[in-house]
Short mmCIF file of C-alpha atoms in Angstrom, two decimals:
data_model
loop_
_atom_site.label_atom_id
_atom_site.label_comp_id
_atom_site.label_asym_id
_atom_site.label_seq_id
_atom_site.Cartn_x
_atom_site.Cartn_y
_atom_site.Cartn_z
CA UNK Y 13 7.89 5.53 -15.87
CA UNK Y 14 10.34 2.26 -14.79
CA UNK Y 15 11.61 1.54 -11.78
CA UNK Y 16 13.80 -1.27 -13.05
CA UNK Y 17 14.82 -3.82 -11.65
CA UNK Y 18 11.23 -3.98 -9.18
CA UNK Y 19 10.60 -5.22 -5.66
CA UNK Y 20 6.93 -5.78 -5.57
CA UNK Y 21 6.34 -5.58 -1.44
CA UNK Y 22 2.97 -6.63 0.48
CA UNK Y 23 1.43 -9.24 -1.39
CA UNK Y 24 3.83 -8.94 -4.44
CA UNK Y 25 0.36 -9.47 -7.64
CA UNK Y 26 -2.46 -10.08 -5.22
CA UNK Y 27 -1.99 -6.54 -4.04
CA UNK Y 28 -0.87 -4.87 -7.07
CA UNK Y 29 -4.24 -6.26 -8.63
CA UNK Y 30 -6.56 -6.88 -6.23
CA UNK Y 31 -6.08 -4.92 -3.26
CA UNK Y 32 -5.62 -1.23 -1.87
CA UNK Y 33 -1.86 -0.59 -1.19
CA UNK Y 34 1.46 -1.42 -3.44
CA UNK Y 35 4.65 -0.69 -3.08
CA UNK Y 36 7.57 -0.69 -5.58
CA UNK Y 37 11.20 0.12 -5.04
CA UNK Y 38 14.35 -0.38 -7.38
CA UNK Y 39 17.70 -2.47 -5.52
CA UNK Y 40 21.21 -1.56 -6.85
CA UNK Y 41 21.76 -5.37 -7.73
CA UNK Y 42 19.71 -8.00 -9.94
CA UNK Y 43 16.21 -7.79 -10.21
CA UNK Y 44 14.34 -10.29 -7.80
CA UNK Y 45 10.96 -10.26 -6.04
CA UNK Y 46 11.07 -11.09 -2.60
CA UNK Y 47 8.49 -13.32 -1.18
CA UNK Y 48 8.31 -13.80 2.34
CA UNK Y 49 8.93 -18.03 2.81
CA UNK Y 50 5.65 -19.91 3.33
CA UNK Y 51 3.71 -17.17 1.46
CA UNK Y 52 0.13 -18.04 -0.25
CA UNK Y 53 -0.30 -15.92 -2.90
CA UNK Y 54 -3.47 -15.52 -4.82
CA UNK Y 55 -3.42 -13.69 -8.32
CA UNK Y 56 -6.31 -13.55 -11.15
CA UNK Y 57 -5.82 -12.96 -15.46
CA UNK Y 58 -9.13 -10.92 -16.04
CA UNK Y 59 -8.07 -11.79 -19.84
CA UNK Y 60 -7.74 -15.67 -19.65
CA UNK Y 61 -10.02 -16.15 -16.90
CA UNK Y 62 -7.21 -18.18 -14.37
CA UNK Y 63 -6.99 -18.08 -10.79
CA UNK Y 64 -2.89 -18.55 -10.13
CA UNK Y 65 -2.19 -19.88 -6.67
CA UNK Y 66 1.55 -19.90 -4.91
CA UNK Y 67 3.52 -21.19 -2.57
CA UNK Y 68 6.33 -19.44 -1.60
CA UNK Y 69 9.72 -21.40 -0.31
CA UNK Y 70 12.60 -18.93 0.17
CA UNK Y 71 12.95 -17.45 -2.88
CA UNK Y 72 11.24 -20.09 -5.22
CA UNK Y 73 7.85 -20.08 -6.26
CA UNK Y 74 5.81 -22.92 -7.46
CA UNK Y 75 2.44 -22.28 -9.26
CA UNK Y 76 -0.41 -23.93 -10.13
CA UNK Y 77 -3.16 -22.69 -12.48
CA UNK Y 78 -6.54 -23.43 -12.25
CA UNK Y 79 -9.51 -22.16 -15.01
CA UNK Y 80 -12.04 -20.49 -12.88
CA UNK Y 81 -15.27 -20.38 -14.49
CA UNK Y 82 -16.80 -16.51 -14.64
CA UNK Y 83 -19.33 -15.20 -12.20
CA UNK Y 84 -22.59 -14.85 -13.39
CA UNK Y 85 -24.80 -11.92 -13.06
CA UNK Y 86 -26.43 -11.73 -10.19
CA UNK Y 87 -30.27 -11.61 -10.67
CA UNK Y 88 -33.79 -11.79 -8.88
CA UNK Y 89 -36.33 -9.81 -7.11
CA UNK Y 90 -34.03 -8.58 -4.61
CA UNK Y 91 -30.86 -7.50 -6.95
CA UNK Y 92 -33.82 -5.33 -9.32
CA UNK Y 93 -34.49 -3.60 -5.51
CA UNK Y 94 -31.06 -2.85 -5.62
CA UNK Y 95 -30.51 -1.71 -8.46
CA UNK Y 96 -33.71 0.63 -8.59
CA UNK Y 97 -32.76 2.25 -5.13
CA UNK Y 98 -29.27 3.14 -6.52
CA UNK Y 99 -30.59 5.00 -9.10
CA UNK Y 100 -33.59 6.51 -7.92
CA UNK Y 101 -33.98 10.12 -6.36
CA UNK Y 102 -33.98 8.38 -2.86
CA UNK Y 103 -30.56 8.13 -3.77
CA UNK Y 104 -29.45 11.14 -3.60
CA UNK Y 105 -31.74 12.92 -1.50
CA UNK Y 106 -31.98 10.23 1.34
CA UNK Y 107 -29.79 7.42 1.73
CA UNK Y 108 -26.09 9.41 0.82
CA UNK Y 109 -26.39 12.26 3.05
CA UNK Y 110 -27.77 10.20 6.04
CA UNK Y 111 -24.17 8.07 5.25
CA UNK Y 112 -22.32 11.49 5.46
CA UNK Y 113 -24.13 12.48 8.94
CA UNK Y 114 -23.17 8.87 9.91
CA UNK Y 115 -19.23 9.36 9.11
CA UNK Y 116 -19.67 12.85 10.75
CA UNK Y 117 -21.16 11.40 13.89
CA UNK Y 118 -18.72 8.41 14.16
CA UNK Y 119 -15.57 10.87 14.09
CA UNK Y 120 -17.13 13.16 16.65
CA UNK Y 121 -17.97 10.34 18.80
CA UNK Y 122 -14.41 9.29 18.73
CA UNK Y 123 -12.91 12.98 19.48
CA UNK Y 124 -12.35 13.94 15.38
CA UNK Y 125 -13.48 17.39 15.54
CA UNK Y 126 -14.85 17.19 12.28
CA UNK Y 127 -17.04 20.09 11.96
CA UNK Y 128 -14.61 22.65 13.58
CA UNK Y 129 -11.17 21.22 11.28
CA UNK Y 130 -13.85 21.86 8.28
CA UNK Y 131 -15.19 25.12 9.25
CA UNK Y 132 -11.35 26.14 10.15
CA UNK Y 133 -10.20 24.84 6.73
CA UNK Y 134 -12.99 26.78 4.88
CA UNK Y 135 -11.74 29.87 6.28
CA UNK Y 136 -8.61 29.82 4.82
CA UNK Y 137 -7.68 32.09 1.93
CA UNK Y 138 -8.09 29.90 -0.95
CA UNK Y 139 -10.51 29.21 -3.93
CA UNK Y 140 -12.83 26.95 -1.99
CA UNK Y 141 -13.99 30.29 -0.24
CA UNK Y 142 -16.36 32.74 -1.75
CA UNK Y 143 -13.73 34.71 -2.89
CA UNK Y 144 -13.59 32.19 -6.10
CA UNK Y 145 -15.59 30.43 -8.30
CA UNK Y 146 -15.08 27.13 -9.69
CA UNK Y 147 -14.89 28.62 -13.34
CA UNK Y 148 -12.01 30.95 -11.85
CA UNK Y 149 -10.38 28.08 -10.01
CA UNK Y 150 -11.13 26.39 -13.85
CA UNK Y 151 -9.14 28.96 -15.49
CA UNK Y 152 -6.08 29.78 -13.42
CA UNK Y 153 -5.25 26.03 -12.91
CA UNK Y 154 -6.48 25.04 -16.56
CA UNK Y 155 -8.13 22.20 -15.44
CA UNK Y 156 -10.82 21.01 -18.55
CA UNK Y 157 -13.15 18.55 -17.24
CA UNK Y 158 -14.22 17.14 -20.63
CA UNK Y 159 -10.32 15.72 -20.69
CA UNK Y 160 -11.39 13.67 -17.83
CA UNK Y 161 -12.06 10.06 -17.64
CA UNK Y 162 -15.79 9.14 -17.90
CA UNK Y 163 -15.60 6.98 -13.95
CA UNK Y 164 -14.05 9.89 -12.78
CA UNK Y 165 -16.83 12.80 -13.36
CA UNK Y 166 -19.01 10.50 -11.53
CA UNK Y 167 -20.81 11.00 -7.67
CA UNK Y 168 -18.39 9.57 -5.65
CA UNK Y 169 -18.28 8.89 -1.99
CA UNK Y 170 -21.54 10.90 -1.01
CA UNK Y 171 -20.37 13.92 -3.32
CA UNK Y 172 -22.21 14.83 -6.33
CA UNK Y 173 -19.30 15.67 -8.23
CA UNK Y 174 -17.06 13.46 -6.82
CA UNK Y 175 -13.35 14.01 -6.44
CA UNK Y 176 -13.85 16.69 -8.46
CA UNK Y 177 -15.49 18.94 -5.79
CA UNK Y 178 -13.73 21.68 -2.57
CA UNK Y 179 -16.26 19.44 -0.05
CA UNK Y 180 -14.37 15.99 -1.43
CA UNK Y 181 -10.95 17.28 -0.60
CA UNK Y 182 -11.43 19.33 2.23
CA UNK Y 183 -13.07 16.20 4.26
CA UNK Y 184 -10.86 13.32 2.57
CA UNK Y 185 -8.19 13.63 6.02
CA UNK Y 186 -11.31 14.13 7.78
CA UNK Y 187 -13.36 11.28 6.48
CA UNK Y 188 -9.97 9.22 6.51
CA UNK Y 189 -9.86 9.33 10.58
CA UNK Y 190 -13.31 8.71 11.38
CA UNK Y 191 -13.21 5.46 9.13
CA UNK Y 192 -9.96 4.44 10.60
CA UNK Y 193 -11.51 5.30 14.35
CA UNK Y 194 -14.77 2.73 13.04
CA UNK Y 195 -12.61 -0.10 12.08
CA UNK Y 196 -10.05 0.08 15.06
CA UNK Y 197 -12.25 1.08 17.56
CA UNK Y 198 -9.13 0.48 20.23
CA UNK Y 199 -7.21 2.84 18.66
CA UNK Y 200 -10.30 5.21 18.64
CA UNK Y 201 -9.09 8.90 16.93
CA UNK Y 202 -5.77 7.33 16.11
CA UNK Y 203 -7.38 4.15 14.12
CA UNK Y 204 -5.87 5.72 10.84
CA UNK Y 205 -2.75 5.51 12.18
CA UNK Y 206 -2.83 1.66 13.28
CA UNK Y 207 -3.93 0.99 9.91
CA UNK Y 208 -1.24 2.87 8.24
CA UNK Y 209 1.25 2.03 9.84
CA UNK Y 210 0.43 -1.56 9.35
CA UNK Y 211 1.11 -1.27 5.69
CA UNK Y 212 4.50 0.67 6.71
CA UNK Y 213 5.88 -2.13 8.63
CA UNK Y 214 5.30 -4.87 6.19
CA UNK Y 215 7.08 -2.64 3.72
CA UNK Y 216 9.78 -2.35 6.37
CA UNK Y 217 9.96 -6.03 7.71
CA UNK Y 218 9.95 -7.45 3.69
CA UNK Y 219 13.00 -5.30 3.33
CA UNK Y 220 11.42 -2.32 1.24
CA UNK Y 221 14.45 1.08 1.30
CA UNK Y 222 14.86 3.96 -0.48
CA UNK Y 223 18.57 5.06 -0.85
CA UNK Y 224 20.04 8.10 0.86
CA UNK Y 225 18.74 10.86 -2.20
CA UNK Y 226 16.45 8.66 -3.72
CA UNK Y 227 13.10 9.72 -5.66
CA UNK Y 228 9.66 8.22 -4.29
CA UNK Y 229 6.75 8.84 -6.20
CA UNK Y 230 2.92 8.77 -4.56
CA UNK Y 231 0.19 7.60 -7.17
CA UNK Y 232 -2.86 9.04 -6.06
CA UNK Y 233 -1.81 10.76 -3.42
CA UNK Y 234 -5.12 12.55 -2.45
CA UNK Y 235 -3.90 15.26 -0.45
CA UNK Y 236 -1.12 14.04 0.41
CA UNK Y 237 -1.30 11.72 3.72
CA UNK Y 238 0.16 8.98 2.33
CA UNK Y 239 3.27 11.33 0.95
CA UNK Y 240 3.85 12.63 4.36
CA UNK Y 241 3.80 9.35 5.93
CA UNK Y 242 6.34 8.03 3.45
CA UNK Y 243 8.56 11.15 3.69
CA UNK Y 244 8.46 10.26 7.84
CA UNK Y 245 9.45 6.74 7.01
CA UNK Y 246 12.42 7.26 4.61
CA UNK Y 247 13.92 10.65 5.78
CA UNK Y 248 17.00 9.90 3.27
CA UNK Y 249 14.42 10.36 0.74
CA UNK Y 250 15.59 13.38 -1.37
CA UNK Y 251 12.42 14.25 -3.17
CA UNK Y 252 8.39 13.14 -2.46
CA UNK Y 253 6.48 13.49 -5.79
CA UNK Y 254 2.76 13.06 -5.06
CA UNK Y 255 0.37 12.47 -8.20
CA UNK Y 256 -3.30 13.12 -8.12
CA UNK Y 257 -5.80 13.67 -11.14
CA UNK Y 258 -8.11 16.12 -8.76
CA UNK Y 259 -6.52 19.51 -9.10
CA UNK Y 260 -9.42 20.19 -5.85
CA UNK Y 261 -7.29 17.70 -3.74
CA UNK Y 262 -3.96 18.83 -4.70
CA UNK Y 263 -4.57 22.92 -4.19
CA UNK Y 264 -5.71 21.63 -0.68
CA UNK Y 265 -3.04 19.54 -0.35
CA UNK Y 266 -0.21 21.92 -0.86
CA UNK Y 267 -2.13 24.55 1.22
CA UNK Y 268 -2.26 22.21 4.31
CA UNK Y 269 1.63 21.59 3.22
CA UNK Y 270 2.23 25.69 4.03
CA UNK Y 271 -0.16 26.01 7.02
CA UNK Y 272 1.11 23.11 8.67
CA UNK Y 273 -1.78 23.19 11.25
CA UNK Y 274 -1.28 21.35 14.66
CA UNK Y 275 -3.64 18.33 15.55
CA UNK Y 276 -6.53 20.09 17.62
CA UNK Y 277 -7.09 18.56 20.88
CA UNK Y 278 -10.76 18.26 22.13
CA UNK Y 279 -13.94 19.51 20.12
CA UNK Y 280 -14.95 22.49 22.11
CA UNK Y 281 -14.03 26.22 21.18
CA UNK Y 282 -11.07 27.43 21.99
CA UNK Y 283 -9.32 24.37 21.86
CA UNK Y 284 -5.35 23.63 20.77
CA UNK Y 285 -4.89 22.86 17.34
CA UNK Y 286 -6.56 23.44 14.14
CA UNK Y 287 -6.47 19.78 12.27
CA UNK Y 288 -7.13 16.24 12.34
CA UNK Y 289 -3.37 15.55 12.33
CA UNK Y 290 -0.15 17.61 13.07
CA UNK Y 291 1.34 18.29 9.37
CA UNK Y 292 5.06 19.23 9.18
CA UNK Y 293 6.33 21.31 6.11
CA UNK Y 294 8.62 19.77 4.30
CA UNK Y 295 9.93 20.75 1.26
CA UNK Y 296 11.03 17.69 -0.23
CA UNK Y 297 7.36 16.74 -1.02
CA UNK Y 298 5.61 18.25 -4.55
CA UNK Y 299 2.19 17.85 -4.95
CA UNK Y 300 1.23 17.65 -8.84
CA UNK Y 301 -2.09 17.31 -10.68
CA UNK Y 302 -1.23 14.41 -13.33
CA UNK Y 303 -2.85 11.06 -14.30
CA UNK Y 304 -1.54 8.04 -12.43
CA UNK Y 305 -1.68 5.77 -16.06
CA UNK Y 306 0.36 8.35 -17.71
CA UNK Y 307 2.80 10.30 -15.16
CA UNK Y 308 4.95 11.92 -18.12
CA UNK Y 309 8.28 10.69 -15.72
CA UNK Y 310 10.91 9.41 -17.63
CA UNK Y 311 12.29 5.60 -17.55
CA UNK Y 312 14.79 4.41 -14.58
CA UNK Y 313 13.94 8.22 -13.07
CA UNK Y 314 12.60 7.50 -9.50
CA UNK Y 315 13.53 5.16 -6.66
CA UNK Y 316 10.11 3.73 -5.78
CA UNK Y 317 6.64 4.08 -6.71
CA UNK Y 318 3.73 3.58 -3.64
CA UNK Y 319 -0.10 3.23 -4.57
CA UNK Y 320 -1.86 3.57 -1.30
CA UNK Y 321 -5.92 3.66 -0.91
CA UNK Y 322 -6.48 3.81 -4.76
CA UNK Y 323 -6.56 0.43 -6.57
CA UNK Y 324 -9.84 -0.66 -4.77
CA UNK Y 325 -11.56 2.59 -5.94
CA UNK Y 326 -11.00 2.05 -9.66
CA UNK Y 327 -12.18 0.07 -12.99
CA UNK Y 328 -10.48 -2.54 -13.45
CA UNK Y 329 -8.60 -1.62 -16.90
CA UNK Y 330 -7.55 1.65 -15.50
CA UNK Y 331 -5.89 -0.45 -12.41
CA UNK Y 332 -3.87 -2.52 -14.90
CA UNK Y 333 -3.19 0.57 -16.59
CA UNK Y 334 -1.66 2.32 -13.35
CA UNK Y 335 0.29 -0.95 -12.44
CA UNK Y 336 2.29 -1.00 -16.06
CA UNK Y 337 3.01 2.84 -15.62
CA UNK Y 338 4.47 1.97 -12.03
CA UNK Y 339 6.21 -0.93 -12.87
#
């Protein structure tokens, strides 16, 4: 998948590499990259071991290289502690779900109704009920977890399974608030939002638009927030294709897409709403199970390509990976 020519927005190789959001649209005219005028920008070569530092004037760049020696494992008495805890039983049956009663506790302190979106969820007709296994869920979506990347079948995020679990991505919108209400505490419930929306402004302000009918494609979408968000922000959009290699987060995903549950207001019973956020159907937006290095999209096909909350969670080869397939 191309979008040729590229404009790399938000910190143009420092985010595409480094960071947690990128976003890449194709202009009608030449292919430039637009950096904003007195921009630093900071990119590495994992390969060649240089640091690449910038200075942006208008649209001319001038870079300096500089060899940066590599870091050297980190060692002693107190790394050996570390090291040992993260792999002993206390692990598991201590330290991870005291995080998740943390996360709960910090979203119900800020007015997430956690437990009562979940328990609403759950009760949804769907395979994450006891009506359906995971073999049967297996089956009919003929998802093969041997096919799957090694760092993917690993716990992730509290969840013994990882992203390949129903508890994963029921709680990822859940779990998403409550960290956004802990790191913009004056936001409180509607931290997420600030620091969304922070991302969709730069893209705005450094000039990123997606022609009237124009494809955008979502690389690891999750369940989709980011893919609403963007359908919000470009409502000329014709088509929203979100990618995610869970098929647990996409099923939920497009089932929160048909429900399109209001966001509940208060935590006690009886109150109005059902979710953490209002979700609008729209039927521009597809959510597909696919891998992010290898969409199967042809060449010059799509407008724009957004990676949003995904780089920072991956190996660094897969990253590099997912930034040629973009690009």
């Amino acid at each position: 998948m191309r979008t040729s020519p590229i404009l790399a927005l938000e910190g143009i190789l420092l985010l595409l590499v480094q960071t947690s959001h990128a976003f890449l649209v194709s202009p009608t005219t030449t292919r430039v990259v637009y950096r904003p005028t007195g921009t630093t920008i900071h990119s590495a070569n994992t390969e060649t071991g240089t640091e690449s530092t910038s200075t942006s004037t208008s649209t001319t760049t001038t870079t300096t290289i500089v060899r940066k020696p590599k870091a050297k494992p980190r060692t002693g008495i107190a790394q050996k502690i570390l090291d040992y805890a993260l792999t002993s039983p206390l692990w598991k049956l201590v330290l991870v779900p005291q995080a998740r009663k943390n996360i709960v506790k910090t979203a119900e302190a800020n007015g997430i109704a956690w437990e009562k979106c979940y328990q609403w969820f759950q009760a949804q007709d769907g395979p994450w009920n006891n009506n359906g296994s995971k073999e049967a869920f297996a089956k009919k979506t003929k998802f093969d977890i041997q096919h799957y990347p090694a760092y993917y079948k690993k716990e992730f995020h509290a969840y013994q399974d990882g992203n390949l679990s129903w508890g994963a991505a029921i709680e990822q919108e859940l779990a998403s608030r409550a960290i956004g209400a802990r790191n913009f505490p004056a936001s409180g419930a509607d931290g997420e939002d600030a620091f969304r929306s922070s991302f969709e402004q730069a893209i705005l302000r450094l000039g990123g638009d997606v022609r009237p009918g124009g494809i955008i494609v979502d690389l690891g979408c999750g369940t989709g927030t980011s893919t609403r968000r963007l359908g919000s922000l470009f409502p000329n959009s014709d088509k929203l294709l979100g990618i995610d290699l869970s098929p647990y987060f996409i099923t939920v995903g497009r089932k929160l897409l048909e429900l399109a549950p209001r966001k509940r207001i208060g935590k006690e019973d009886g109150a109005d709403g059902d979710w953490v956020t209002t979700i609008e159907q729209d039927e521009r937006i597809e959510l597909r199970v696919g891998d992010a290095t290898d969409t199967k999209l042809d060449d010059e096909s799509v407008d724009a390509v957004n990676i949003s909350l995904v780089i920072h969670e991956l190996p660094i080869d897969v990253t590099i990976q997912v930034c040629k397939e973009a690009w």
